[in-house]
mmCIF file of C-alpha atoms in Angstrom:
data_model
loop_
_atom_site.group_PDB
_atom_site.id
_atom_site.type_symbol
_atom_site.label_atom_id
_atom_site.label_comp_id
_atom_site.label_asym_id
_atom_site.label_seq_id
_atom_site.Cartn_x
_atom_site.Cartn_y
_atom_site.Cartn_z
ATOM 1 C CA UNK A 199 87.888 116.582 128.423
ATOM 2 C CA UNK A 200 90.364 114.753 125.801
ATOM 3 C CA UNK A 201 90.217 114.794 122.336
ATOM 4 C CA UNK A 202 87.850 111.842 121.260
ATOM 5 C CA UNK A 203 85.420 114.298 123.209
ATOM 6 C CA UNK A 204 86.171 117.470 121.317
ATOM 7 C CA UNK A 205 86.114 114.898 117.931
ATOM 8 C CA UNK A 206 82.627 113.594 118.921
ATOM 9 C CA UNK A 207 81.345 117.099 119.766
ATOM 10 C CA UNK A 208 81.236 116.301 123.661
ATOM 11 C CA UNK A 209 82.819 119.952 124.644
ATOM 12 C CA UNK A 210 84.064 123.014 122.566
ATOM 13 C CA UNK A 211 87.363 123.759 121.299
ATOM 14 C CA UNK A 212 88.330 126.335 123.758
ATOM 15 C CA UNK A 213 87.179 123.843 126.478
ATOM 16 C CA UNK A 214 89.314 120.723 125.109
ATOM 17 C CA UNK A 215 92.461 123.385 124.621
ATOM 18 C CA UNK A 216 92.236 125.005 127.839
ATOM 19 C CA UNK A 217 93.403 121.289 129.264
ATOM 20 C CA UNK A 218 96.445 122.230 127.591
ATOM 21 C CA UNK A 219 99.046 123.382 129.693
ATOM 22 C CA UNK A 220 102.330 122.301 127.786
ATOM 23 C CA UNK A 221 102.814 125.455 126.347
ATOM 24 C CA UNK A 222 103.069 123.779 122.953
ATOM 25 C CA UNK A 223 101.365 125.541 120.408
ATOM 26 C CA UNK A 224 98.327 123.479 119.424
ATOM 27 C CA UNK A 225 95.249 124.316 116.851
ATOM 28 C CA UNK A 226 91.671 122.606 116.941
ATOM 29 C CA UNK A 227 91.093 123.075 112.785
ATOM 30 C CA UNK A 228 87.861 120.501 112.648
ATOM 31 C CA UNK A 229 86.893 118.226 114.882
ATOM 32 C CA UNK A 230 89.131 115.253 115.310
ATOM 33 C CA UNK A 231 92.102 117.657 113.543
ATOM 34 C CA UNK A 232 94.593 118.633 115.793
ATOM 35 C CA UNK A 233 97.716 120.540 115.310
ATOM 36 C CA UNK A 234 100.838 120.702 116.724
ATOM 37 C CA UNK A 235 103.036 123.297 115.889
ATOM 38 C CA UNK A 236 106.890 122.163 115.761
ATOM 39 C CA UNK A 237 110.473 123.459 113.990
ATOM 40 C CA UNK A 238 111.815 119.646 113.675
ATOM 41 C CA UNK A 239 112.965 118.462 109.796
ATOM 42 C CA UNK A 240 110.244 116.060 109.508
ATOM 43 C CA UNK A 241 106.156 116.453 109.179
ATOM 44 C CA UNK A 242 103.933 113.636 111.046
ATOM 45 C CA UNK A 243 99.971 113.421 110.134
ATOM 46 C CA UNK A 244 98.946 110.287 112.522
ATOM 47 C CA UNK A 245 95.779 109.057 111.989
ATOM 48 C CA UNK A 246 93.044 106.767 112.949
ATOM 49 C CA UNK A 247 89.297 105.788 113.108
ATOM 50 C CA UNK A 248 88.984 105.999 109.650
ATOM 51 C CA UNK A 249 86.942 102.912 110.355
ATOM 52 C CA UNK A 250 84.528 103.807 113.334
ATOM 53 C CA UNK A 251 84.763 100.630 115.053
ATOM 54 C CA UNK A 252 89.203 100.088 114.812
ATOM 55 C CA UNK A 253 88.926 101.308 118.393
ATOM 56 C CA UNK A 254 92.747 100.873 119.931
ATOM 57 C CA UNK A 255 94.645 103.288 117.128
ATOM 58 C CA UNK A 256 92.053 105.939 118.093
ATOM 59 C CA UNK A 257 92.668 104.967 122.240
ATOM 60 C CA UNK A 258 96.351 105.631 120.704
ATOM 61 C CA UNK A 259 96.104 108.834 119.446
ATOM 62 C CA UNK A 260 93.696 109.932 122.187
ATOM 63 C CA UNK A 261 96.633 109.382 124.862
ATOM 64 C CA UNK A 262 99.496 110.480 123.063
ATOM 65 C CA UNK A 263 97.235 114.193 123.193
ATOM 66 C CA UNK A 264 96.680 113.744 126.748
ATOM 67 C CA UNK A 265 100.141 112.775 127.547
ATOM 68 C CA UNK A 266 101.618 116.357 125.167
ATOM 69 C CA UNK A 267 98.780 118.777 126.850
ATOM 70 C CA UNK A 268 100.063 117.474 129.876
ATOM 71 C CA UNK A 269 103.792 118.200 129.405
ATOM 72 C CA UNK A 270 104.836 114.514 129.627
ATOM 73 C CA UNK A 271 106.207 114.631 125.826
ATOM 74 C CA UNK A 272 108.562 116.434 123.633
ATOM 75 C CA UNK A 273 107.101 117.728 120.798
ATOM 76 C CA UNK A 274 109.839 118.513 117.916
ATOM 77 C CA UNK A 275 108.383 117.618 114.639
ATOM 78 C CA UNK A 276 105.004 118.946 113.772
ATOM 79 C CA UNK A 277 102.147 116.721 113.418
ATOM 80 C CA UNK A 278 98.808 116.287 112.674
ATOM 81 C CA UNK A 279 96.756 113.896 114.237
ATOM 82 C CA UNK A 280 93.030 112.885 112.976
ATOM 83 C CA UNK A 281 90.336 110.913 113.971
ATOM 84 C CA UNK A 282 88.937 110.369 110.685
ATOM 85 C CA UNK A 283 85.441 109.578 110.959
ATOM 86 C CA UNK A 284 83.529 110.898 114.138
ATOM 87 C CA UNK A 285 80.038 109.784 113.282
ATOM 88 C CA UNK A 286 81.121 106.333 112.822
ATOM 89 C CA UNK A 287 82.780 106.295 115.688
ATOM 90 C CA UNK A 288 80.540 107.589 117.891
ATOM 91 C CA UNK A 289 78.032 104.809 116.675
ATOM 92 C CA UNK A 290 80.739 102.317 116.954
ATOM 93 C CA UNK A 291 80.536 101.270 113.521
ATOM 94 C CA UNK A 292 83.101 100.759 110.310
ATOM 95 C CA UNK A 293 81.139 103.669 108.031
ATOM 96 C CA UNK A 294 77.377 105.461 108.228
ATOM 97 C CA UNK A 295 77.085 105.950 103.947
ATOM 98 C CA UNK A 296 80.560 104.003 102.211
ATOM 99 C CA UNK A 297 83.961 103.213 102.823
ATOM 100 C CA UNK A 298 85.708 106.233 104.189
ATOM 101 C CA UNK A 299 88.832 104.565 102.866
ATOM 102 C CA UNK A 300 87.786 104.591 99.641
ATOM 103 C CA UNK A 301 87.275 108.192 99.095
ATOM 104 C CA UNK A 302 90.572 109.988 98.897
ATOM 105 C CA UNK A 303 92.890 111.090 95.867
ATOM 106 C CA UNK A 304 89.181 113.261 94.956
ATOM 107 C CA UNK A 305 87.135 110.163 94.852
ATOM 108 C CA UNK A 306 84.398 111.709 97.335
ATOM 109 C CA UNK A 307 83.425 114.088 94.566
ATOM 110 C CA UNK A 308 82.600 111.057 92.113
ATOM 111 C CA UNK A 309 79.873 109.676 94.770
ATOM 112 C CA UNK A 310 76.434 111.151 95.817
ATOM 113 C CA UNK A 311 76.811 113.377 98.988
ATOM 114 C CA UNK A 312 76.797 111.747 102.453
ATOM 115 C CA UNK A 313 78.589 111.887 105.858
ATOM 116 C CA UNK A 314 81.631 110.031 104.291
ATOM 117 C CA UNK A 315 81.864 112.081 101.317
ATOM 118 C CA UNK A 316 82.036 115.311 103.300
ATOM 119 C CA UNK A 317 84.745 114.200 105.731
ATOM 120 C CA UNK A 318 87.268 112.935 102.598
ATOM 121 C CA UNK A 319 87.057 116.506 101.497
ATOM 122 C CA UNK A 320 87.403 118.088 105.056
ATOM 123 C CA UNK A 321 90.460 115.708 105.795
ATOM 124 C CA UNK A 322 92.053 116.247 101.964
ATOM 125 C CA UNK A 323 91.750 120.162 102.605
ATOM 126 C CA UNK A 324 93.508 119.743 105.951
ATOM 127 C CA UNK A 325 96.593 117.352 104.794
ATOM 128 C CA UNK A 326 97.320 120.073 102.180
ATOM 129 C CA UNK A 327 97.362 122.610 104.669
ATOM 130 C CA UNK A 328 99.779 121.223 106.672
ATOM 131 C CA UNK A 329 101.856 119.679 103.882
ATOM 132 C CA UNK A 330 102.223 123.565 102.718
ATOM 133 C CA UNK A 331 102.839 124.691 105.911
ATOM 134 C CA UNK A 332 105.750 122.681 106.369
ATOM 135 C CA UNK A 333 106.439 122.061 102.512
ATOM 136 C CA UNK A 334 110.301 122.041 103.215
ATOM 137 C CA UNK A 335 110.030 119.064 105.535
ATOM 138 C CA UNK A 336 110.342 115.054 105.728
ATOM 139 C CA UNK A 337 106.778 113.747 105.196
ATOM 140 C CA UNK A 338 105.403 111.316 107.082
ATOM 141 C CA UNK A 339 101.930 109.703 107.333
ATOM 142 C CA UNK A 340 100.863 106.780 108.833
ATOM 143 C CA UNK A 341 97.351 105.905 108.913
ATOM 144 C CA UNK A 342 96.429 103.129 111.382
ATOM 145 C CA UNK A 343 93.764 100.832 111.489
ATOM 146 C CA UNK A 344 92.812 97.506 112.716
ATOM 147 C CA UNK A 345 91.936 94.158 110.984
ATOM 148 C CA UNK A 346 88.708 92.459 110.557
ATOM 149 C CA UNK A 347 89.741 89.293 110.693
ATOM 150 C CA UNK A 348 92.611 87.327 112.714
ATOM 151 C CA UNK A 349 95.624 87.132 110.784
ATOM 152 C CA UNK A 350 99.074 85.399 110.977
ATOM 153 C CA UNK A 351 101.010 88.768 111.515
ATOM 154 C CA UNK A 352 99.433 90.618 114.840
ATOM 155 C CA UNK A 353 100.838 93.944 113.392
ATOM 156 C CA UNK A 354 101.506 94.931 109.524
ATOM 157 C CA UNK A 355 101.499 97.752 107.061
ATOM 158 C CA UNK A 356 100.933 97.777 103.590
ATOM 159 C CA UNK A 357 103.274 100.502 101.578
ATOM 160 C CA UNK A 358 102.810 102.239 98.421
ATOM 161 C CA UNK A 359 105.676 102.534 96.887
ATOM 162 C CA UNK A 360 106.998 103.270 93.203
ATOM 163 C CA UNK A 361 110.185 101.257 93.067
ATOM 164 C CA UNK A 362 112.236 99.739 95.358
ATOM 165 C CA UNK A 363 113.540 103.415 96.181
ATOM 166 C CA UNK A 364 116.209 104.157 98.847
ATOM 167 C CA UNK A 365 114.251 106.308 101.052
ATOM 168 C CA UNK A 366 111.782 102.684 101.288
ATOM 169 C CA UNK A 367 114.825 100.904 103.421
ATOM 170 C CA UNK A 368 114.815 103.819 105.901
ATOM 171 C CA UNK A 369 110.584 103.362 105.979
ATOM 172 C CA UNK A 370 110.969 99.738 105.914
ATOM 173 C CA UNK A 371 113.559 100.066 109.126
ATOM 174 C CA UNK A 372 111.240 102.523 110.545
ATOM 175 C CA UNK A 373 108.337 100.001 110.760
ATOM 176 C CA UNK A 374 110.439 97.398 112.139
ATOM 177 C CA UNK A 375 111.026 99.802 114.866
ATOM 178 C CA UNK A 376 107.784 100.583 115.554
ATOM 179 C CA UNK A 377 106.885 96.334 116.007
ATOM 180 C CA UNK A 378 105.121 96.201 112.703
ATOM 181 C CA UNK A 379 106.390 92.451 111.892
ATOM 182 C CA UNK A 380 105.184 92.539 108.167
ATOM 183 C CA UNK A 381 104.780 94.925 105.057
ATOM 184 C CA UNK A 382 102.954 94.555 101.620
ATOM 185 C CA UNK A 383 104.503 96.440 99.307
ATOM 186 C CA UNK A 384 101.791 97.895 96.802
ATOM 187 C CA UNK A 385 102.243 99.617 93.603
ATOM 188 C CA UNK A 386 98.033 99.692 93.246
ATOM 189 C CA UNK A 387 96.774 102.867 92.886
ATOM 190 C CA UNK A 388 94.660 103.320 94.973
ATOM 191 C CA UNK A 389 92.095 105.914 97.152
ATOM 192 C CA UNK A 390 92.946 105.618 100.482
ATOM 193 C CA UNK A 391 94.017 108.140 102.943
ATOM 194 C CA UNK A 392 97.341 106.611 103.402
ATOM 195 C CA UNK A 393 97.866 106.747 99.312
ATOM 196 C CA UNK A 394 96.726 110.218 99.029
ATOM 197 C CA UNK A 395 99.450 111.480 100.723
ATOM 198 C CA UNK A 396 101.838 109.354 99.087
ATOM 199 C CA UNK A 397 101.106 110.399 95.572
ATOM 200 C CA UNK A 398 99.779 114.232 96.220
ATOM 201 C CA UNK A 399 102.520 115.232 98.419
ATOM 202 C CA UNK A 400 105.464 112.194 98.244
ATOM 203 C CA UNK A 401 105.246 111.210 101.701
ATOM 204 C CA UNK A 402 106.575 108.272 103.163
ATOM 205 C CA UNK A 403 102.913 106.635 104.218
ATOM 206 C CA UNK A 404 101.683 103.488 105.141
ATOM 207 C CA UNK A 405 98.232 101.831 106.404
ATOM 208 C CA UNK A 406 98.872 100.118 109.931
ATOM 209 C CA UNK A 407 97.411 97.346 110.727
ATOM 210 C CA UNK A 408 97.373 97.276 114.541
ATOM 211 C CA UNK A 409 95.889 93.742 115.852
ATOM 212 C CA UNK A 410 92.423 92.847 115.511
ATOM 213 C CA UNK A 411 88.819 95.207 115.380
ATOM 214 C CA UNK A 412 87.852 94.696 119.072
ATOM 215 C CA UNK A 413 85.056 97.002 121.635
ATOM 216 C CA UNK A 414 86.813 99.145 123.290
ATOM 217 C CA UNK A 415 87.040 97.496 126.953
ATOM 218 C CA UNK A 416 88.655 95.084 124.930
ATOM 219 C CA UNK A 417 91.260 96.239 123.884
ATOM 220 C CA UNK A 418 94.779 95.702 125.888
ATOM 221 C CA UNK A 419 96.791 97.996 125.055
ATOM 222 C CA UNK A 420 100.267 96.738 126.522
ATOM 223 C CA UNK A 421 100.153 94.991 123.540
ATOM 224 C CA UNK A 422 100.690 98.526 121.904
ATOM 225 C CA UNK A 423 103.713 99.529 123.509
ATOM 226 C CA UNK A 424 105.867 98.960 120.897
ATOM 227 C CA UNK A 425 104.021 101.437 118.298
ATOM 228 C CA UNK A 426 103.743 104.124 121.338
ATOM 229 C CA UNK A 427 107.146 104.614 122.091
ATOM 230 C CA UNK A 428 108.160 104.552 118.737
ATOM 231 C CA UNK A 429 105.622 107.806 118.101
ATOM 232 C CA UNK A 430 106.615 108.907 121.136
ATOM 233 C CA UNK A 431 110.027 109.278 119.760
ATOM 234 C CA UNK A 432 109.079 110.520 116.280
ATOM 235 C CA UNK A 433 107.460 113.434 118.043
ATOM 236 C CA UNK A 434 110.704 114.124 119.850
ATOM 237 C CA UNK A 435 112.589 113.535 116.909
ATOM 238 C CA UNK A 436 114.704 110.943 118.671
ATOM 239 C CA UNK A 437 116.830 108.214 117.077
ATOM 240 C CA UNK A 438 115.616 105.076 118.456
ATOM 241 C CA UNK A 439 118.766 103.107 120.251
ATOM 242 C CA UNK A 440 117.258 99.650 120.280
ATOM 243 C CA UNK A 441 119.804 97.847 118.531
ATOM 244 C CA UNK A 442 118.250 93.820 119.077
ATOM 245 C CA UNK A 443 116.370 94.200 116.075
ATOM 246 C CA UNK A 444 117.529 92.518 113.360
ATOM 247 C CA UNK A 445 117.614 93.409 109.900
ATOM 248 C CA UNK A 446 115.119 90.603 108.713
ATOM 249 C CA UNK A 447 112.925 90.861 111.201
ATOM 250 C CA UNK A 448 109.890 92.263 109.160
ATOM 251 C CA UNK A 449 108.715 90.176 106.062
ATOM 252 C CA UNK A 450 108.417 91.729 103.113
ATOM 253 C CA UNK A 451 105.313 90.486 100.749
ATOM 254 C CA UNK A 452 104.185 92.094 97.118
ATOM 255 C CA UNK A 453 100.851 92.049 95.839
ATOM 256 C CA UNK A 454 100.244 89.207 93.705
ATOM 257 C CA UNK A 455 96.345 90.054 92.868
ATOM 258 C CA UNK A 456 93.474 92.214 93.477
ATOM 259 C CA UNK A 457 90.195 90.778 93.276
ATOM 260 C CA UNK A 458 87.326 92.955 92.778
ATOM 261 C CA UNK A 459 83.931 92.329 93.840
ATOM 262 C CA UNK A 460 81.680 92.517 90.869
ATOM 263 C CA UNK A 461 78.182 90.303 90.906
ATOM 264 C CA UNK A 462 76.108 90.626 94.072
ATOM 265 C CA UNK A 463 76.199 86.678 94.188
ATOM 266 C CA UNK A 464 80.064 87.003 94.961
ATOM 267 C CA UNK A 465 81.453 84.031 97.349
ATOM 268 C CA UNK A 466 84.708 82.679 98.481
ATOM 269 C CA UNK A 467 85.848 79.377 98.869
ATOM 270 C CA UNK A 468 87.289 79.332 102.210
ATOM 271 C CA UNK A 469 86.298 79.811 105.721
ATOM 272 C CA UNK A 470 85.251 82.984 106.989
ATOM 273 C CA UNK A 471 87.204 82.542 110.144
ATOM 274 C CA UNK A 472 90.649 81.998 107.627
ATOM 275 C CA UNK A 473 93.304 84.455 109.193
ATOM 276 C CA UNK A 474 95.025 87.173 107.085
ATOM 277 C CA UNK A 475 98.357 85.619 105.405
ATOM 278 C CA UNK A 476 97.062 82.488 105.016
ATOM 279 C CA UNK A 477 98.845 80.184 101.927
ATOM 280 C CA UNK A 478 97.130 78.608 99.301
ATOM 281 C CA UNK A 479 98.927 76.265 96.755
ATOM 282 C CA UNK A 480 98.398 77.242 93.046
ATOM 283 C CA UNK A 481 95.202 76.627 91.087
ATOM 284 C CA UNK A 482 92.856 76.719 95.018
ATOM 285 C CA UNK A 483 90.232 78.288 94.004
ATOM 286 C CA UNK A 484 89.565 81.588 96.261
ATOM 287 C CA UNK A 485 86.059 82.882 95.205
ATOM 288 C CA UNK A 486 83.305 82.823 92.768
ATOM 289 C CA UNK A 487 80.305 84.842 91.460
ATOM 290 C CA UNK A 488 78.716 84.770 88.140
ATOM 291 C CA UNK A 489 80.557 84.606 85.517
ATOM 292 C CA UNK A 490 83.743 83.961 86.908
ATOM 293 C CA UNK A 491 86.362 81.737 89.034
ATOM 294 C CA UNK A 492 89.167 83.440 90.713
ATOM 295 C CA UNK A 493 92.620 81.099 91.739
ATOM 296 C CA UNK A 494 95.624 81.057 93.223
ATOM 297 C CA UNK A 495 97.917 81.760 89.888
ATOM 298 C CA UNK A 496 101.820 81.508 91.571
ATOM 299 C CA UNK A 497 103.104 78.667 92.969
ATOM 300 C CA UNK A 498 101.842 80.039 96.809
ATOM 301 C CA UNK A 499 100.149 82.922 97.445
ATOM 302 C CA UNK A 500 99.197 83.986 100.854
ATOM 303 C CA UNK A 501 95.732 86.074 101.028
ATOM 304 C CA UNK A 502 94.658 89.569 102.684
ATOM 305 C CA UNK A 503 91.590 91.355 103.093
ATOM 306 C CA UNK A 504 89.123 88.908 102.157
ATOM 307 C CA UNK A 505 85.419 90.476 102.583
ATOM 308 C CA UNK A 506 82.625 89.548 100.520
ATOM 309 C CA UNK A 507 80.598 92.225 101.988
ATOM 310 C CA UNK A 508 81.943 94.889 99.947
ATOM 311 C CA UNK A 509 79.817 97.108 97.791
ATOM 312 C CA UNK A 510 79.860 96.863 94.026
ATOM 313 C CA UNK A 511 83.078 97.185 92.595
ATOM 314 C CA UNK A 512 85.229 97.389 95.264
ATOM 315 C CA UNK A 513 88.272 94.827 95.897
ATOM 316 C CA UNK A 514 87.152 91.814 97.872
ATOM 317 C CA UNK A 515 90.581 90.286 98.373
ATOM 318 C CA UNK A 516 94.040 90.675 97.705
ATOM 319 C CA UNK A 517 96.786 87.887 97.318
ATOM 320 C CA UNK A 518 100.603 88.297 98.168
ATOM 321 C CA UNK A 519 103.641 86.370 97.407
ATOM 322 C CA UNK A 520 106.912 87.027 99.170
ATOM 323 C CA UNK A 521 109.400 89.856 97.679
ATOM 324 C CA UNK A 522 112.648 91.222 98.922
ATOM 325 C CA UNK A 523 114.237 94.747 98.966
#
């Protein structure tokens, strides 16, 4: 038994923590929350399947568990990790109601009650307990996901930030460790599980964006490595020694817009096969619905996210234009 069984209600928790023979203390507080007790100076909630169907995060997650019950890791810091949306996954799916995404910073309680609704409020409840526990602590949380769509960058994080604050260049060099080859830099507010902890409890967070949305016999997870061993060592609290990066390696982009779906006849002007990070020259037009004509206002801007499908009201696309620290 591993933990996407315990998370999709295949055994109980004594029969998922009985596996664990690390002698680490661990705590089952909801299925698809696990925690791992630690003394180290920083705090690490790592999520995934927030989005039912983003299937290699949650294969992730689901072996770095195996690998600590089994004694094969160091666990220093403490850390939560969550599988954010068990229904959804369990049907394969991005969501059963709305956008679990969506629903964070209290938004849930805004919405009529459903499956997604519920969860938000379960998962808020559980990042403050942990933040409080370890209050005095580094705060880390990154939230991983996978594309959609194809995109120019295989892996890339988009970071709420402030201002251009010192303790971004250490989160910055952090991602470049990890193999994350670009970051957005976003000063949006907005409701996502990633930004909640940012603004609630001033973590360092991030959304990764981990390849592309594939089945899960799909997935090849060599191409992971990178990410692993880099939580491997956060776990451990381990400096990572890997000097050949260099210093530019990661591209920093800033949002330029956000483009919010709001007329059901909403369209865009481009393919729907366009990758992520793909330029358009100023005055392209990018979408359409009644009413209105959306374009590409700087000289270049590069766009992200682009899904008509999105209920009312929600962003359909974002555009970025390059930035530096």
């Amino acid at each position: 038994m591993d933990f996407i069984d315990y998370t999709l209600g295949r055994c109980e928790a004594a029969e998922f923590l009985a596996s664990n023979t690390s002698g680490i203390r661990v705590e089952c507080w909801a299925p698809g929350v696990l925690y791992l007790d630690g003394n180290g100076p920083r705090s690490l909630i790592l999520s995934a399947g927030i989005h039912g169907d983003e299937t290699a995060p949650i294969i992730i997650i689901n072996q770095l568990i195996k690998q600590v019950f089994l004694g094969e890791l160091e666990v220093v810091n403490p850390c939560l990790f969550i599988l954010g949306n068990p229904d959804a996954i369990e049907l394969g799916v991005r969501y059963l109601d709305t956008n679990l995404n969506r629903l964070f910073c209290g938004a849930h309680r805004s919405i009529e009650p459903c499956k997604e609704a519920a969860r938000a409020d379960l998962l808020e409840r559980c990042v403050e307990r942990f933040y409080t526990i370890h209050q005095d602590t580094d705060k880390l949380h990154w939230d991983c996901h996978c594309a959609i769509r194809g995109s120019v960058y295989n892996t890339f994080a988009i970071v709420p930030i402030v201002t251009h604050e010192l303790s971004l260049l250490s989160h910055i060099d952090e991602l470049q460790h990890a193999g994350i080859q670009a970051a957005v830099l976003s000063q949006l507010a907005t409701n996502t599980f990633s930004y909640a902890s940012f603004q609630q409890f001033k973590a360092q967070a991030a959304t990764l964006e981990l390849g592309k949305a594939l089945p899960w016999h799909e997935n090849k997870m060599s191409d992971h490595q990178k990410i692993v061993c880099y939580l491997i060592r956060l776990l451990a609290h381990v400096e990572d020694e890997d000097e050949t990066i260099a210093k530019d390696a990661l591209i920093i982009y800033q949002i330029a817009q956000q483009i919010v779906k709001t007329q059901a006849d909403f369209r865009f002007n481009f393919s729907a096969e366009v990758d992520n990070f793909t330029p358009y020259q100023q005055g392209t037009l990018l979408a359409q619905e009644a009413g209105a004509e959306y374009h590409v206002q700087a000289e270049r801007e590069l766009i992200l996210f682009p899904n008509a499908n999105v209920e009312l009201g929600a962003r359909a696309l974002l555009t970025l234009t390059p930035c530096s620290l």
